[in-house]
mmCIF file of C-alpha atoms in Angstrom:
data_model
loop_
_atom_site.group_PDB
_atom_site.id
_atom_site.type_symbol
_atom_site.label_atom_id
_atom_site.label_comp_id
_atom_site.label_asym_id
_atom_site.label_seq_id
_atom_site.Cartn_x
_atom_site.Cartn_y
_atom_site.Cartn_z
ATOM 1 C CA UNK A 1 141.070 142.743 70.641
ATOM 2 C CA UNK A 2 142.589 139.313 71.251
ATOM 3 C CA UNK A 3 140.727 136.777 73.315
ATOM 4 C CA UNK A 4 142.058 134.627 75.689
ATOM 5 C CA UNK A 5 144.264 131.662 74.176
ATOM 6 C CA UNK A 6 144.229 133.854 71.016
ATOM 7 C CA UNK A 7 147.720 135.556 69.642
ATOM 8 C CA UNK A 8 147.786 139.418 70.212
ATOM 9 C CA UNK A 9 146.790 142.188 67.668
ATOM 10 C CA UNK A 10 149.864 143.152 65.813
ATOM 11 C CA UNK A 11 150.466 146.197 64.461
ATOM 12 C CA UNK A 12 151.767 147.031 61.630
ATOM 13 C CA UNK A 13 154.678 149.718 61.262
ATOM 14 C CA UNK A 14 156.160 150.212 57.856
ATOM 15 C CA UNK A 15 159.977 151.685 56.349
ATOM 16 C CA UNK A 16 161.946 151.859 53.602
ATOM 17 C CA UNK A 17 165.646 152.250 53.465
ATOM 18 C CA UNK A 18 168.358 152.357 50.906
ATOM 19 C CA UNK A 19 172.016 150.012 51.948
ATOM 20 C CA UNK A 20 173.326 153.433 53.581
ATOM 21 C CA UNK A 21 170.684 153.099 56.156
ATOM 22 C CA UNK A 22 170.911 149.314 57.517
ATOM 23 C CA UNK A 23 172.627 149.846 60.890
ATOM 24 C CA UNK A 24 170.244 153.028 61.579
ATOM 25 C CA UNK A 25 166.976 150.554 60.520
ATOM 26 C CA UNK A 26 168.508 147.967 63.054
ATOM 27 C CA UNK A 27 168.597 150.329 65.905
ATOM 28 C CA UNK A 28 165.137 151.802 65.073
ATOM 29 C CA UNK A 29 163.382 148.458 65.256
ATOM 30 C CA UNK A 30 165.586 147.317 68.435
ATOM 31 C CA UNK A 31 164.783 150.651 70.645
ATOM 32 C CA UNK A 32 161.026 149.926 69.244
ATOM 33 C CA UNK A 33 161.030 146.674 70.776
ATOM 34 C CA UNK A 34 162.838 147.764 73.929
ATOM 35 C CA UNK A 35 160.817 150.838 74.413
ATOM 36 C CA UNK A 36 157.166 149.683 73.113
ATOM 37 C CA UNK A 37 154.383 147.630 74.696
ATOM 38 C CA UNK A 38 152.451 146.443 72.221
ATOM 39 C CA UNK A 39 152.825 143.996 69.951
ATOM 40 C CA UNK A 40 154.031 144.717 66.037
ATOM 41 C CA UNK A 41 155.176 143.675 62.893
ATOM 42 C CA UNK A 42 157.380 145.403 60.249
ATOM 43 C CA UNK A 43 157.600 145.581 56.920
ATOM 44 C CA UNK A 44 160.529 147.111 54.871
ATOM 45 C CA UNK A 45 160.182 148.698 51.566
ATOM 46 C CA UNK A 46 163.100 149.411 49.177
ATOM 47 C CA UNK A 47 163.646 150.858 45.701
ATOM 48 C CA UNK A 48 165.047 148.491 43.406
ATOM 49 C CA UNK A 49 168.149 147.954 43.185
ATOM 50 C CA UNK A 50 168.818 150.250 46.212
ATOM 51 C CA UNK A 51 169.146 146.955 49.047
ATOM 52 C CA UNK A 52 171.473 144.440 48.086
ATOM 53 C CA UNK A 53 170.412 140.704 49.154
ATOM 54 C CA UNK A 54 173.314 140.402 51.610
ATOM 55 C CA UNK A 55 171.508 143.375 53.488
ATOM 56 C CA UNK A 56 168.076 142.029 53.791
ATOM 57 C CA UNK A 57 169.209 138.780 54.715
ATOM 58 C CA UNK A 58 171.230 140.669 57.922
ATOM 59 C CA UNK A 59 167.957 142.826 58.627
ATOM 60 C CA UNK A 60 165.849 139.329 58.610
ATOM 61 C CA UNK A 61 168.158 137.771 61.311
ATOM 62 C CA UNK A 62 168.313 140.938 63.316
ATOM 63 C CA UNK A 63 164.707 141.325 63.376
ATOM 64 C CA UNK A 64 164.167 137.284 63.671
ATOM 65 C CA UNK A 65 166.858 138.226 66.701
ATOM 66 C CA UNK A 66 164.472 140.832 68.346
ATOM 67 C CA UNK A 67 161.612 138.152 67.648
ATOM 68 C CA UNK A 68 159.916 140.701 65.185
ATOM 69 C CA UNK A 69 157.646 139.407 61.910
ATOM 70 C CA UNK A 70 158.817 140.865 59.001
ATOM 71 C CA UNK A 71 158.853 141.186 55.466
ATOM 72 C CA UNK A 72 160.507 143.290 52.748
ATOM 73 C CA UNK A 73 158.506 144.699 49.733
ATOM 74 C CA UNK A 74 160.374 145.527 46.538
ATOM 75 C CA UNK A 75 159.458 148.877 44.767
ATOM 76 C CA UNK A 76 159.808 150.314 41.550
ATOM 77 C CA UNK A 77 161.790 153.166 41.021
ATOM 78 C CA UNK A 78 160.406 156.492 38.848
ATOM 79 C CA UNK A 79 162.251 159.375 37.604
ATOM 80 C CA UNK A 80 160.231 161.384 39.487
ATOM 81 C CA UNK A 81 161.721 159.914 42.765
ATOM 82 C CA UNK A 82 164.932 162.798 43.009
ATOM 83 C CA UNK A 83 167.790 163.248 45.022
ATOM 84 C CA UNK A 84 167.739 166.637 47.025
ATOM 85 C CA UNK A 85 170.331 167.229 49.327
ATOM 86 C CA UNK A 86 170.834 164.591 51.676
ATOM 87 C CA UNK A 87 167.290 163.378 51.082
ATOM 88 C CA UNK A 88 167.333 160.084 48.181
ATOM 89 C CA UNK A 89 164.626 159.322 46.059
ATOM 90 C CA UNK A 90 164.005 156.470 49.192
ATOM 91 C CA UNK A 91 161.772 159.199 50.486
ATOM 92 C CA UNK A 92 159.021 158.663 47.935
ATOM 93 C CA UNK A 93 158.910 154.612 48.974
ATOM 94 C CA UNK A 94 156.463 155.951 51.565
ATOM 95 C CA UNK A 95 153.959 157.003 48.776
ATOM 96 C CA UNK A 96 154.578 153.499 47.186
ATOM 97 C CA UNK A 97 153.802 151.646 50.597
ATOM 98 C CA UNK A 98 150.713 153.722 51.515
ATOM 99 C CA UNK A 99 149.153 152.596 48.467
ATOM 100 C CA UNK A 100 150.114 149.095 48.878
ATOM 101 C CA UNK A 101 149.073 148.314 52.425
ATOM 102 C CA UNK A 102 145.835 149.721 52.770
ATOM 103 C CA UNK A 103 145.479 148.570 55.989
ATOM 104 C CA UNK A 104 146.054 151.260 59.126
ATOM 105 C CA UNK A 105 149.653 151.513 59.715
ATOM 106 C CA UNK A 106 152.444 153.320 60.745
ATOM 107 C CA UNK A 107 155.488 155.205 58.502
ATOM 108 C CA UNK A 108 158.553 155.843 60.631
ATOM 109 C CA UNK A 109 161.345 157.490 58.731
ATOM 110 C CA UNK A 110 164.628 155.338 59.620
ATOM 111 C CA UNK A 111 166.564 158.507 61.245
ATOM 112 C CA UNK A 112 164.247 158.201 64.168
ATOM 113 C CA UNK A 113 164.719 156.346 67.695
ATOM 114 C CA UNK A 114 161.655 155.284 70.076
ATOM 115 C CA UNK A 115 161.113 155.823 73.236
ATOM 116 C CA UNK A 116 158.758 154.946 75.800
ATOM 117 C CA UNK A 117 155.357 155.678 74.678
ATOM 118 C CA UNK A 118 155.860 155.932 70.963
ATOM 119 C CA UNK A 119 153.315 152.685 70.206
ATOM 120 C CA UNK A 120 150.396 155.142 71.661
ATOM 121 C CA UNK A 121 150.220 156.412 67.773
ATOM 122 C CA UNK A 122 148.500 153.475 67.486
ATOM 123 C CA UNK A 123 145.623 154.085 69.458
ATOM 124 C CA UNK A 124 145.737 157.593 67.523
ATOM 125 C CA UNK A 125 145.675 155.927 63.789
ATOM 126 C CA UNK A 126 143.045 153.791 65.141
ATOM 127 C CA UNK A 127 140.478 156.548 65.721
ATOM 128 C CA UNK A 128 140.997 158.329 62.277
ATOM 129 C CA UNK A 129 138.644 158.446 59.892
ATOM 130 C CA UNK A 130 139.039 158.076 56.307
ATOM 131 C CA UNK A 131 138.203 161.532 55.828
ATOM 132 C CA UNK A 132 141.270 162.922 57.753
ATOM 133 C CA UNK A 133 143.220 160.786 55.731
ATOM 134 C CA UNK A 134 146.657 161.116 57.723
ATOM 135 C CA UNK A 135 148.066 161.431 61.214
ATOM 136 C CA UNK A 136 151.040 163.922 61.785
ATOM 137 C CA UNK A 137 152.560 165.404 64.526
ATOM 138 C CA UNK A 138 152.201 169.106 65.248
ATOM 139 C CA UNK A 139 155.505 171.243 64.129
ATOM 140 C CA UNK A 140 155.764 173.000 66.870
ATOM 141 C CA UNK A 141 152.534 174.310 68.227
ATOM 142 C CA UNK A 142 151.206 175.804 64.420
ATOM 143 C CA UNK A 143 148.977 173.493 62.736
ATOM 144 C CA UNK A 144 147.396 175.929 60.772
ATOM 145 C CA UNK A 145 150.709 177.045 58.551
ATOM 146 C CA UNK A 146 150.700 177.463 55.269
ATOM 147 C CA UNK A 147 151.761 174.719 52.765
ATOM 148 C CA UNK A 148 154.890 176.928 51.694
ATOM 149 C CA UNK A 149 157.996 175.547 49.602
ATOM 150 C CA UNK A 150 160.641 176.154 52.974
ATOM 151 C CA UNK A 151 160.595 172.963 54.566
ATOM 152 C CA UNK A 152 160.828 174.470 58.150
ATOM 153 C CA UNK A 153 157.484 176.353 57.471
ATOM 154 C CA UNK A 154 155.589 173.408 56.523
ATOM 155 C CA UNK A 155 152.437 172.038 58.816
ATOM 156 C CA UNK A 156 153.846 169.010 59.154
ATOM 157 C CA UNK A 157 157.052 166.749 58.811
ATOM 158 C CA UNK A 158 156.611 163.628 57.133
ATOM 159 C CA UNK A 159 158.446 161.210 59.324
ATOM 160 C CA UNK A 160 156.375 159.869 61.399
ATOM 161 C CA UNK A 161 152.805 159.256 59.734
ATOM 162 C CA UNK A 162 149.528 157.459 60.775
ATOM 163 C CA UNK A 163 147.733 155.866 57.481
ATOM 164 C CA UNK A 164 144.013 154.850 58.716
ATOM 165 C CA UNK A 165 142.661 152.188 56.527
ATOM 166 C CA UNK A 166 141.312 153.252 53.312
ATOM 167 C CA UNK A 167 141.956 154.067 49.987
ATOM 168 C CA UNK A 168 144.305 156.845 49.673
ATOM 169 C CA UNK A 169 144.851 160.527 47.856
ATOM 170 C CA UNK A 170 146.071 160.300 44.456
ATOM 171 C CA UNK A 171 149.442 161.598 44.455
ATOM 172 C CA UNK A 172 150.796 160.733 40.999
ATOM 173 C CA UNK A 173 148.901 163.838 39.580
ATOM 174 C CA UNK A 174 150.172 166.081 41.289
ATOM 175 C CA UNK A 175 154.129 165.301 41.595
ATOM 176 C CA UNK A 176 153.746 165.084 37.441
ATOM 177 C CA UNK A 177 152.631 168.717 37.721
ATOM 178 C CA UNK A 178 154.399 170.291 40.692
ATOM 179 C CA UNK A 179 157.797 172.136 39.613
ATOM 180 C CA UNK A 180 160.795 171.357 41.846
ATOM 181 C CA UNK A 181 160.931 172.572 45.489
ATOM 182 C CA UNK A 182 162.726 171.879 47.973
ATOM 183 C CA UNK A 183 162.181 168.452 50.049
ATOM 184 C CA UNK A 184 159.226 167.183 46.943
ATOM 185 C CA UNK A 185 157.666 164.868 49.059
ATOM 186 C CA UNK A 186 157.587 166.960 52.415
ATOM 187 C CA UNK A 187 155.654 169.331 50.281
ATOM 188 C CA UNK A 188 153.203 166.741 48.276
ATOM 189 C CA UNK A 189 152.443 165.164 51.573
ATOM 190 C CA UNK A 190 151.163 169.277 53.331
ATOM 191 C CA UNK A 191 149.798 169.824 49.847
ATOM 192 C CA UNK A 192 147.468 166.791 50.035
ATOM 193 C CA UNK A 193 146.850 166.092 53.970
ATOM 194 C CA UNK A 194 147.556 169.398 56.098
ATOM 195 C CA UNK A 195 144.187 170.818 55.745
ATOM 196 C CA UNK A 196 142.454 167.386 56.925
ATOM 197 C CA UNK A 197 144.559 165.475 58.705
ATOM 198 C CA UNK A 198 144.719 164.692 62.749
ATOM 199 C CA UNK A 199 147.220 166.146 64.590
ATOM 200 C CA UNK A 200 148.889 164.763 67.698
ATOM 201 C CA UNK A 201 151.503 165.978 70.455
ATOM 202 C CA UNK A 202 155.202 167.155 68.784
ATOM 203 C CA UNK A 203 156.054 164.737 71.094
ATOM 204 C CA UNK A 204 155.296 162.045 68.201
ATOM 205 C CA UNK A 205 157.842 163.111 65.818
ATOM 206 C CA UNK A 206 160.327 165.165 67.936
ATOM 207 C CA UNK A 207 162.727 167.162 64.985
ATOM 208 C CA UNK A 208 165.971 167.472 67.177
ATOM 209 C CA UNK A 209 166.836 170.880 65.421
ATOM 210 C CA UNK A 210 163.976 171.951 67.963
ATOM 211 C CA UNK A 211 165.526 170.892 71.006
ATOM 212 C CA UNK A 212 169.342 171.656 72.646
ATOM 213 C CA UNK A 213 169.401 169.138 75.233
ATOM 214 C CA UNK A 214 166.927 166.319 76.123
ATOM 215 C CA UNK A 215 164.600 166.670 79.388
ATOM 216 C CA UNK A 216 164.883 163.593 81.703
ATOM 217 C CA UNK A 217 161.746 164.341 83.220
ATOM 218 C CA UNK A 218 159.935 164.932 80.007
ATOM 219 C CA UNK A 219 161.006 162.616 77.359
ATOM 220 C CA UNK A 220 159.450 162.778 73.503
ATOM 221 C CA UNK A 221 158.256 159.598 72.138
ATOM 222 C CA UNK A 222 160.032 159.531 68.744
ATOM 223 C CA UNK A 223 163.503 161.877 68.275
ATOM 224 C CA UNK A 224 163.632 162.378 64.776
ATOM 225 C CA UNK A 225 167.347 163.219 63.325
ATOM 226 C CA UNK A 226 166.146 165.509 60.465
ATOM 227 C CA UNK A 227 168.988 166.843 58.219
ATOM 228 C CA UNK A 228 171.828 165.851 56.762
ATOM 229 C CA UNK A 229 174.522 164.891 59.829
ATOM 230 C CA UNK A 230 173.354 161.906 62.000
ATOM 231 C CA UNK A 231 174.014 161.017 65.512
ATOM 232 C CA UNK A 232 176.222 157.076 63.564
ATOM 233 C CA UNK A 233 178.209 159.855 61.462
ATOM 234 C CA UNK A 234 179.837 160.631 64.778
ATOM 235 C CA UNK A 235 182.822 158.605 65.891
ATOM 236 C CA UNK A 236 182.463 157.066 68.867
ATOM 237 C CA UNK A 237 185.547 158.903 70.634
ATOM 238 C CA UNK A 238 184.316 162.061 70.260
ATOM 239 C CA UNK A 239 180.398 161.480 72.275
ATOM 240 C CA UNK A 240 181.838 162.305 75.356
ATOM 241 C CA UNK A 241 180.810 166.374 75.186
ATOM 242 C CA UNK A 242 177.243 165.536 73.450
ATOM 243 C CA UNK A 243 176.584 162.912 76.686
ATOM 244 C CA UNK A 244 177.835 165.768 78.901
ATOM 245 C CA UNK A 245 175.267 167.468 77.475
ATOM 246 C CA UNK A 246 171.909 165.307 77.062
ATOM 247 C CA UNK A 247 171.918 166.621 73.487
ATOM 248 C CA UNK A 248 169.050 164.774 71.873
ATOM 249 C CA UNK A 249 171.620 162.453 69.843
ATOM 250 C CA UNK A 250 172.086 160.909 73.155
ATOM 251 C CA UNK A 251 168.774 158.724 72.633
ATOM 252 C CA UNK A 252 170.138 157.910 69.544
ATOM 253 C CA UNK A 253 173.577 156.566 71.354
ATOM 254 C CA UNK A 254 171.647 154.930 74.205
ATOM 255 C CA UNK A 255 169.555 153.027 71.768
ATOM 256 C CA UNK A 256 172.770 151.746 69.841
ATOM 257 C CA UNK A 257 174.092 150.723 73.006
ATOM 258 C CA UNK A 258 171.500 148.177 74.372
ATOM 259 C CA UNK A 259 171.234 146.611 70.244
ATOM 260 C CA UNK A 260 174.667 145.761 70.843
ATOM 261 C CA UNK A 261 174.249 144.025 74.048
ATOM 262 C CA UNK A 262 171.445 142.107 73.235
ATOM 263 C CA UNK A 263 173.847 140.859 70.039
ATOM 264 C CA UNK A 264 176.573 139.711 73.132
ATOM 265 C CA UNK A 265 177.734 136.373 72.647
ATOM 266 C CA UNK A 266 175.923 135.985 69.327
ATOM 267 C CA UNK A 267 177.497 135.501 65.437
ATOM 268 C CA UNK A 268 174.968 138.942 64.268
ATOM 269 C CA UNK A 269 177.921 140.960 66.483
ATOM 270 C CA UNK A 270 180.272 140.810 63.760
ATOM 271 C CA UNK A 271 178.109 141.866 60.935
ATOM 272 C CA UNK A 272 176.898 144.474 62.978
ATOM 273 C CA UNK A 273 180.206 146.299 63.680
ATOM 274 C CA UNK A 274 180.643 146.074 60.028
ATOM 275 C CA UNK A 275 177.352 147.841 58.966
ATOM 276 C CA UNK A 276 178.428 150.104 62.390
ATOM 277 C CA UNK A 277 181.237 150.973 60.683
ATOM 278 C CA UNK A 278 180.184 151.329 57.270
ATOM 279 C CA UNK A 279 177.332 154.060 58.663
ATOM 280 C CA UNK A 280 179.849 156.218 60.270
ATOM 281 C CA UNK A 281 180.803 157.467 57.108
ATOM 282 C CA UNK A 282 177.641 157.124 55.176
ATOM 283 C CA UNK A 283 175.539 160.320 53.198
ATOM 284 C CA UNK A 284 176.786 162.697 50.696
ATOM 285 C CA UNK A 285 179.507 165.399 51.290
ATOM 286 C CA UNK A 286 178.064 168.463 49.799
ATOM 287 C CA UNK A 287 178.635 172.062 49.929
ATOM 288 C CA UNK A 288 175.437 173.704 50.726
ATOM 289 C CA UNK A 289 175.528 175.404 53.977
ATOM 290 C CA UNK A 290 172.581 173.195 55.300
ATOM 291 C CA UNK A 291 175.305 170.736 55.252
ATOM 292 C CA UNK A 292 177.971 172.012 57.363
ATOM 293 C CA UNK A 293 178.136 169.764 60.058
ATOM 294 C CA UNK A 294 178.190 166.807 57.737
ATOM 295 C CA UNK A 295 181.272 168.119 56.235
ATOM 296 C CA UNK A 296 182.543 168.785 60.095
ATOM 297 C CA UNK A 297 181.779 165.165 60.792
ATOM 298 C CA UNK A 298 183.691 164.194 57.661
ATOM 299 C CA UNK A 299 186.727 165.942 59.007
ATOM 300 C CA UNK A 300 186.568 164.851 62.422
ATOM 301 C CA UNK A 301 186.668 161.028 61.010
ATOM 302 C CA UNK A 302 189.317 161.898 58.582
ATOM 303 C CA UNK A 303 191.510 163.587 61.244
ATOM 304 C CA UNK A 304 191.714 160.494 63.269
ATOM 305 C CA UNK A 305 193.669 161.398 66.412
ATOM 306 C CA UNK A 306 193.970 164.869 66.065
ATOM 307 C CA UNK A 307 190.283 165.268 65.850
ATOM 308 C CA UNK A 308 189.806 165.213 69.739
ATOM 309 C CA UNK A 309 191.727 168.475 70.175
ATOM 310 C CA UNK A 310 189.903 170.206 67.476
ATOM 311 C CA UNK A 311 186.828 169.589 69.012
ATOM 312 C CA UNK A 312 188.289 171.422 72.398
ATOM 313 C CA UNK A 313 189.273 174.505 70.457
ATOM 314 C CA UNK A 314 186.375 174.056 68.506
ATOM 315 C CA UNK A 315 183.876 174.139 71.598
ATOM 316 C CA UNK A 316 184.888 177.552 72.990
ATOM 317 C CA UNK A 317 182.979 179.299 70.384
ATOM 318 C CA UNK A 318 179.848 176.596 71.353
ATOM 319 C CA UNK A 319 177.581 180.171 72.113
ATOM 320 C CA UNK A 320 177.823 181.160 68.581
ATOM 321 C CA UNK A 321 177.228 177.204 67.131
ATOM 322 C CA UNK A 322 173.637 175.950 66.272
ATOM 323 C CA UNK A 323 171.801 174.480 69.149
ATOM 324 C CA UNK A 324 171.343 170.791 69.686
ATOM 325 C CA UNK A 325 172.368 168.059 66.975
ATOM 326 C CA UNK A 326 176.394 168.319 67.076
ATOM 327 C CA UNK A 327 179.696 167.500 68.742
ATOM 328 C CA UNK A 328 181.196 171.067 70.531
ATOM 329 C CA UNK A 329 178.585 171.534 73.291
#
């Protein structure tokens, strides 16, 4: 604990990203600061080759912006590290980084926005022990799941996650032996922490799959955008039914709002549009049926004009659509 006359604690709160997900990382870190009380620093990981310069040196006057320490940690890339789905081989940077910083720390995944009371993980990572190893948020109210290979039946999700300090669990073994599953690293991370590892409120690392509409009164702390379609692979002329609605991409639309005030009347507002724009048609079409409302979001941009009416006719069959993380509410 700081003293007077001495300079705060600072956290420490840790990502990785490929160059699809700069304008995402951006907003992240901004609602962080806007939303957060105590103090942090950041630190960015990246497979190689996967951030180009140009990129970093945007992040490091955004975050310089937002008066944020932070530095950017170059990884080596492995074989091992697949694509699956919309998921890249990013995902396994957060194996890379837990090693490296041994320090207590938080992993946010970079499809997440804060909200008020999201920096009380903190407090949480700093009562671990060793022993537990890891703290994850409760999917759902089951902690006691089985480690199975359907990613919506696992413990945990591995978006949000406390690393005490200490060394930690050898993971290279057992990706070199584990056949191929769906979401790899989801399923190393239950494999090797859910049967230890503290567990704290849903509220921590909110999935929005689980919820249809936000509750004003009853906020969660981290909205995590799980799946393939994001809330930036919407255009902006077609939000108006989802902020009719409160769906939970709302937060995410809020958040992207006040980072591009606080860039008013400064020369980051032009690059910023440009990664804005560049994000709105980010990912990878694909044909799996887990990936459905990518491809709708994909049309919607391509159709330009004629999208708006679409989504009209689209929305009277809204009973029969998936809850929660789409356009036709």
């Amino acid at each position: 604990m700081a003293t007077s006359g001495e300079a705060p604690e600072l956290h420490r709160v840790v990502c990785a990203i490929d160059s699809n997900m700069v304008f995402p990382l951006a907003v992240l870190v901004s609602s962080m600061c806007k939303s957060g009380t105590k103090p942090f620093r950041l630190t960015v990981g990246y497979l190689d080759g996967t951030l180009p310069e140009a990129a970093r040196e945007y992040l490091a006057r955004i975050f310089s912006h937002l008066g944020i320490a932070a530095d950017f940690l170059n990884l080596d890339n492995d074989a091992r590290f697949i694509t699956q789905g919309h998921i890249s081989p990013t995902t396994f940077a957060k194996f890379l980084l837990g090693d490296a910083i041994s320090d207590e720390h938080l992993w946010l995944d970079a499809d997440t926005v804060a909200l008020p009371g999201w920096d009380g993980i903190f407090d949480e990572i700093a009562t671990a022990s060793s022993a537990e190893g890891l703290v994850v948020a409760l999917r759902g109210s089951d902690a006691s799941a089985s480690a199975s290979a359907n990613p919506s039946d696992l413990p945990f999700n591995a978006g949000v996650l406390g690393w005490p300090q200490g060394k930690r669990r050898d993971w290279q073994a057992p990706l070199a032996s584990l056949a191929v599953v769906d979401t790899q690293e989801q399923y190393l991370f239950n494999l090797l922490y859910s049967q230890t590892a503290k567990w704290v409120s849903e509220n921590f690392n909110t999935l929005t799959y689980r919820l249809n509409k936000l509750n004003r009164l009853d906020l969660p702390f981290i909205v995590h955008y799980a799946g393939p379609h994001k809330p930036w692979h919407l255009v902006p002329s077609l939000r108006h039914r989802c902020l009719l609605h409160d769906c939970p991409w709302v937060a995410w639309f809020e958040a992207e709002a006040a980072f591009l005030i606080s860039l008013s009347d400064t020369e980051l507002l032009t690059p910023t549009r440009r990664y804005r724009v560049g994000a709105v048609s980010s990912g990878r079409l694909q044909w799996g049926r887990e990936s459905s409302g990518y491809r709708l979001l994909r049309l919607l941009q391509w159709l330009g004009p004629l999208a708006k009416p679409l989504v009209g006719l689209l929305s009277l069959g809204r009973r029969w659509i998936p809850r929660g993380t789409h356009p036709l509410h």
